Amino acid sequence: MSSRRFLVLLPATPAVVPYVTQRAAEKSWTPPLIHRRGRPGLAYADESYYDRDSFGVLWVRAPIIPEARRGEPRFDSIHPYRQRRAMLDMLCQVCGKPPAAGLEGPHLFLMGGERPIREGEVTASPPVCEPCALESIQACPRLRKQHVAAIVKYTPAWGVAGIRHHPVTLLPITDGDLEFFAYSAPVTPWIVAARSVVQLWGVTAVDLAA
Ligand SMILES: [Zn+2]
């Protein structure tokens, strides 16, 4: 796990609910699972086109409802579809705006902790725009004290974070903690995904405090 960075999402500031934050009325759920027809893997009995990503991986479901009816923010929860969209379109995880440099990047990544962002590391934490990065650092004492940032040139899709299920019983194997799985991993058909994971290449560390 040393080259993997999990859900080190940026903290909310008093005035800002991050784009990827899940709200009270948006709780995710996993419908009853069945064996996929015609090939090994999981499926939903009432599966629709929207239940899989473009790599064919099954995803948890979460309501998509108008902002006014989403309810109070749950700052420790991430909306799976907004997180996925942020990764797909490299949207800022805080304000949700598209990247100023365009989809091709480069993109800014900001993470808590002191370990520098490494070449080739994988993350489920979407990028952040510069104003939101600076605001997050100013607003959060923990982040102000300890953070790392990098400009990243390439962010190819790597895999998902999700829950692995038993191929016979179809029950979850892990006890609720998300794990990382590469799209190429043989167990991926047995995963219910909840986050999109990208790999970071062309990493140049930046000092935002300066
Ligand atoms: Zn932003």
Short mmCIF file of C-alpha atoms and ligand atoms in Angstrom, two decimals:
data_model
loop_
_atom_site.label_atom_id
_atom_site.label_comp_id
_atom_site.label_asym_id
_atom_site.label_seq_id
_atom_site.Cartn_x
_atom_site.Cartn_y
_atom_site.Cartn_z
CA MET A 1 0.00 0.00 0.00
CA SER A 2 2.99 2.32 0.20
CA SER A 3 2.50 3.68 -3.31
CA ARG A 4 -1.24 4.02 -2.87
CA ARG A 5 -3.00 6.96 -1.39
CA PHE A 6 -6.50 6.35 -0.23
CA LEU A 7 -9.32 8.73 0.38
CA VAL A 8 -7.39 11.69 1.62
CA LEU A 9 -10.00 14.13 0.51
CA LEU A 10 -9.74 17.76 1.38
CA PRO A 11 -11.53 19.00 4.48
CA ALA A 12 -14.58 21.20 4.20
CA THR A 13 -14.31 24.84 5.18
CA PRO A 14 -17.19 26.46 7.11
CA ALA A 15 -18.58 28.06 3.96
CA VAL A 16 -17.91 25.31 1.45
CA VAL A 17 -19.35 21.85 1.04
CA PRO A 18 -17.00 20.03 -1.35
CA TYR A 19 -18.50 18.95 -4.67
CA VAL A 20 -17.80 15.27 -3.96
CA THR A 21 -19.33 15.26 -0.46
CA GLN A 22 -22.37 13.05 -0.06
CA ARG A 23 -25.48 14.48 1.57
CA ALA A 24 -28.09 12.95 3.86
CA ALA A 25 -30.59 12.08 1.11
CA GLU A 26 -27.93 10.60 -1.16
CA LYS A 27 -26.94 7.48 0.74
CA SER A 28 -25.45 4.76 -1.50
CA TRP A 29 -26.68 1.18 -1.52
CA THR A 30 -25.91 -2.14 -3.14
CA PRO A 31 -28.98 -3.89 -4.60
CA PRO A 32 -29.29 -7.69 -4.33
CA LEU A 33 -26.48 -9.38 -6.28
CA ILE A 34 -26.76 -12.29 -8.70
CA HIS A 35 -24.27 -14.16 -10.89
CA ARG A 36 -23.67 -12.41 -14.20
CA ARG A 37 -25.12 -14.24 -17.18
CA GLY A 38 -22.68 -15.73 -19.64
CA ARG A 39 -19.46 -14.88 -17.77
CA PRO A 40 -18.04 -14.98 -14.24
CA GLY A 41 -18.82 -11.98 -12.09
CA LEU A 42 -21.45 -10.03 -10.25
CA ALA A 43 -24.60 -8.44 -11.61
CA TYR A 44 -27.71 -6.77 -10.25
CA ALA A 45 -31.01 -8.56 -10.82
CA ASP A 46 -32.47 -5.31 -12.13
CA GLU A 47 -29.24 -4.03 -13.62
CA SER A 48 -29.38 -1.06 -15.96
CA TYR A 49 -26.92 0.55 -18.34
CA TYR A 50 -25.96 3.04 -15.63
CA ASP A 51 -24.75 0.43 -13.14
CA ARG A 52 -21.38 -0.12 -14.83
CA ASP A 53 -18.55 2.21 -15.73
CA SER A 54 -16.97 2.28 -19.17
CA PHE A 55 -14.63 -0.57 -18.09
CA GLY A 56 -17.61 -2.80 -17.29
CA VAL A 57 -17.16 -2.69 -13.50
CA LEU A 58 -20.31 -2.76 -11.37
CA TRP A 59 -20.90 0.29 -9.14
CA VAL A 60 -22.89 0.96 -5.99
CA ARG A 61 -26.04 2.95 -6.55
CA ALA A 62 -26.64 6.42 -5.15
CA PRO A 63 -29.52 8.82 -5.71
CA ILE A 64 -29.03 11.69 -8.12
CA ILE A 65 -31.35 14.41 -6.92
CA PRO A 66 -31.62 18.19 -7.22
CA GLU A 67 -29.23 20.09 -4.97
CA ALA A 68 -32.02 21.69 -2.93
CA ARG A 69 -33.32 18.29 -1.83
CA ARG A 70 -30.02 16.58 -1.04
CA GLY A 71 -30.11 17.39 2.68
CA GLU A 72 -27.30 18.06 5.11
CA PRO A 73 -23.73 17.27 4.09
CA ARG A 74 -22.13 14.09 5.40
CA PHE A 75 -18.53 15.24 5.43
CA ASP A 76 -17.14 11.75 5.99
CA SER A 77 -18.97 10.36 2.94
CA ILE A 78 -18.28 10.70 -0.75
CA HIS A 79 -20.93 10.59 -3.46
CA PRO A 80 -19.69 7.79 -5.74
CA TYR A 81 -20.95 9.28 -8.99
CA ARG A 82 -19.70 12.80 -8.29
CA GLN A 83 -16.30 11.37 -7.32
CA ARG A 84 -16.25 9.34 -10.55
CA ARG A 85 -17.26 12.34 -12.63
CA ALA A 86 -14.57 14.45 -10.92
CA MET A 87 -11.97 11.84 -11.93
CA LEU A 88 -13.32 11.42 -15.47
CA ASP A 89 -13.42 15.14 -16.21
CA MET A 90 -10.65 16.17 -13.79
CA LEU A 91 -13.07 18.47 -11.95
CA CYS A 92 -11.98 20.19 -8.77
CA GLN A 93 -13.13 17.99 -5.87
CA VAL A 94 -14.08 21.11 -3.86
CA CYS A 95 -15.84 23.50 -6.29
CA GLY A 96 -16.59 21.00 -9.06
CA LYS A 97 -15.31 23.32 -11.79
CA PRO A 98 -13.54 21.94 -14.88
CA PRO A 99 -9.75 22.33 -15.00
CA ALA A 100 -8.49 25.75 -16.08
CA ALA A 101 -5.78 24.05 -18.16
CA GLY A 102 -8.35 21.88 -19.96
CA LEU A 103 -8.92 18.15 -19.61
CA GLU A 104 -5.42 17.38 -20.91
CA GLY A 105 -3.94 19.06 -17.88
CA PRO A 106 -1.65 19.41 -16.11
CA HIS A 107 -3.67 19.04 -12.91
CA LEU A 108 -3.03 19.98 -9.31
CA PHE A 109 -3.27 17.33 -6.59
CA LEU A 110 -3.22 18.22 -2.90
CA MET A 111 -3.06 15.63 -0.14
CA GLY A 112 -2.75 15.60 3.61
CA GLY A 113 0.31 14.06 5.24
CA GLU A 114 3.97 14.58 4.56
CA ARG A 115 4.89 11.80 2.13
CA PRO A 116 5.60 13.40 -1.25
CA ILE A 117 3.32 12.43 -4.12
CA ARG A 118 5.25 9.81 -6.08
CA GLU A 119 5.54 9.02 -9.75
CA GLY A 120 3.04 6.29 -10.62
CA GLU A 121 1.11 6.37 -7.34
CA VAL A 122 -2.60 5.72 -7.49
CA THR A 123 -5.23 7.79 -5.76
CA ALA A 124 -8.98 8.08 -5.24
CA SER A 125 -8.67 11.74 -4.33
CA PRO A 126 -9.65 13.93 -7.33
CA PRO A 127 -7.66 17.02 -8.33
CA VAL A 128 -8.23 20.46 -6.92
CA CYS A 129 -8.11 23.92 -8.49
CA GLU A 130 -5.53 26.38 -7.23
CA PRO A 131 -7.96 28.77 -5.45
CA CYS A 132 -9.64 25.86 -3.64
CA ALA A 133 -6.25 24.36 -2.73
CA LEU A 134 -5.08 27.62 -1.17
CA GLU A 135 -8.41 28.13 0.60
CA SER A 136 -8.35 24.58 2.00
CA ILE A 137 -4.83 25.06 3.36
CA GLN A 138 -5.75 28.36 4.97
CA ALA A 139 -8.99 27.06 6.46
CA CYS A 140 -7.74 23.77 7.86
CA PRO A 141 -5.06 23.81 10.59
CA ARG A 142 -4.26 20.12 10.04
CA LEU A 143 -3.74 20.62 6.32
CA ARG A 144 -1.83 23.85 6.92
CA LYS A 145 0.60 21.95 9.08
CA GLN A 146 1.00 18.91 6.86
CA HIS A 147 0.24 18.65 3.18
CA VAL A 148 1.89 17.80 -0.09
CA ALA A 149 0.99 19.05 -3.55
CA ALA A 150 2.06 18.25 -7.07
CA ILE A 151 1.39 19.25 -10.63
CA VAL A 152 0.57 16.05 -12.54
CA LYS A 153 0.78 15.74 -16.31
CA TYR A 154 -1.05 12.45 -16.93
CA THR A 155 -3.86 10.88 -14.94
CA PRO A 156 -4.94 7.64 -16.70
CA ALA A 157 -7.79 5.59 -15.24
CA TRP A 158 -6.19 2.81 -13.17
CA GLY A 159 -9.05 1.02 -11.43
CA VAL A 160 -11.59 1.36 -8.68
CA ALA A 161 -11.89 1.31 -4.91
CA GLY A 162 -14.67 -1.01 -3.84
CA ILE A 163 -15.78 -4.09 -1.99
CA ARG A 164 -14.77 -7.55 -3.14
CA HIS A 165 -17.45 -10.26 -3.07
CA HIS A 166 -17.19 -14.01 -2.74
CA PRO A 167 -17.63 -15.74 -6.13
CA VAL A 168 -19.91 -18.43 -4.70
CA THR A 169 -21.84 -16.80 -1.84
CA LEU A 170 -21.73 -13.31 -3.42
CA LEU A 171 -21.31 -11.91 0.10
CA PRO A 172 -18.84 -9.09 0.81
CA ILE A 173 -15.39 -10.44 1.69
CA THR A 174 -14.13 -7.25 3.33
CA ASP A 175 -15.94 -5.70 6.27
CA GLY A 176 -16.94 -2.43 4.69
CA ASP A 177 -13.51 -0.92 4.04
CA LEU A 178 -12.89 -0.06 0.42
CA GLU A 179 -9.86 -1.63 -1.27
CA PHE A 180 -8.08 -0.69 -4.48
CA PHE A 181 -8.41 -2.94 -7.54
CA ALA A 182 -6.76 -2.36 -10.91
CA TYR A 183 -9.05 -2.68 -13.93
CA SER A 184 -6.71 -5.45 -15.09
CA ALA A 185 -7.02 -7.47 -11.85
CA PRO A 186 -8.64 -10.92 -12.29
CA VAL A 187 -10.94 -10.27 -9.27
CA THR A 188 -12.45 -7.10 -10.73
CA PRO A 189 -15.65 -8.87 -11.91
CA TRP A 190 -16.31 -9.57 -8.19
CA ILE A 191 -16.02 -5.96 -7.08
CA VAL A 192 -18.77 -3.47 -6.38
CA ALA A 193 -16.99 -0.17 -6.95
CA ALA A 194 -17.54 3.04 -5.04
CA ARG A 195 -14.63 5.22 -6.21
CA SER A 196 -12.69 5.75 -9.37
CA VAL A 197 -8.90 5.50 -9.03
CA VAL A 198 -6.38 7.18 -11.29
CA GLN A 199 -2.63 6.86 -11.61
CA LEU A 200 -0.38 9.91 -11.43
CA TRP A 201 2.41 10.34 -13.99
CA GLY A 202 4.62 13.31 -14.76
CA VAL A 203 4.61 14.40 -11.12
CA THR A 204 6.29 17.66 -10.11
CA ALA A 205 6.09 18.63 -6.46
CA VAL A 206 4.94 22.19 -5.73
CA ASP A 207 5.13 24.24 -2.56
CA LEU A 208 1.72 25.85 -2.12
CA ALA A 209 2.69 27.40 1.20
CA ALA A 210 5.22 29.51 -0.68
ZN ZN B 1 -12.02 24.42 -6.99
#
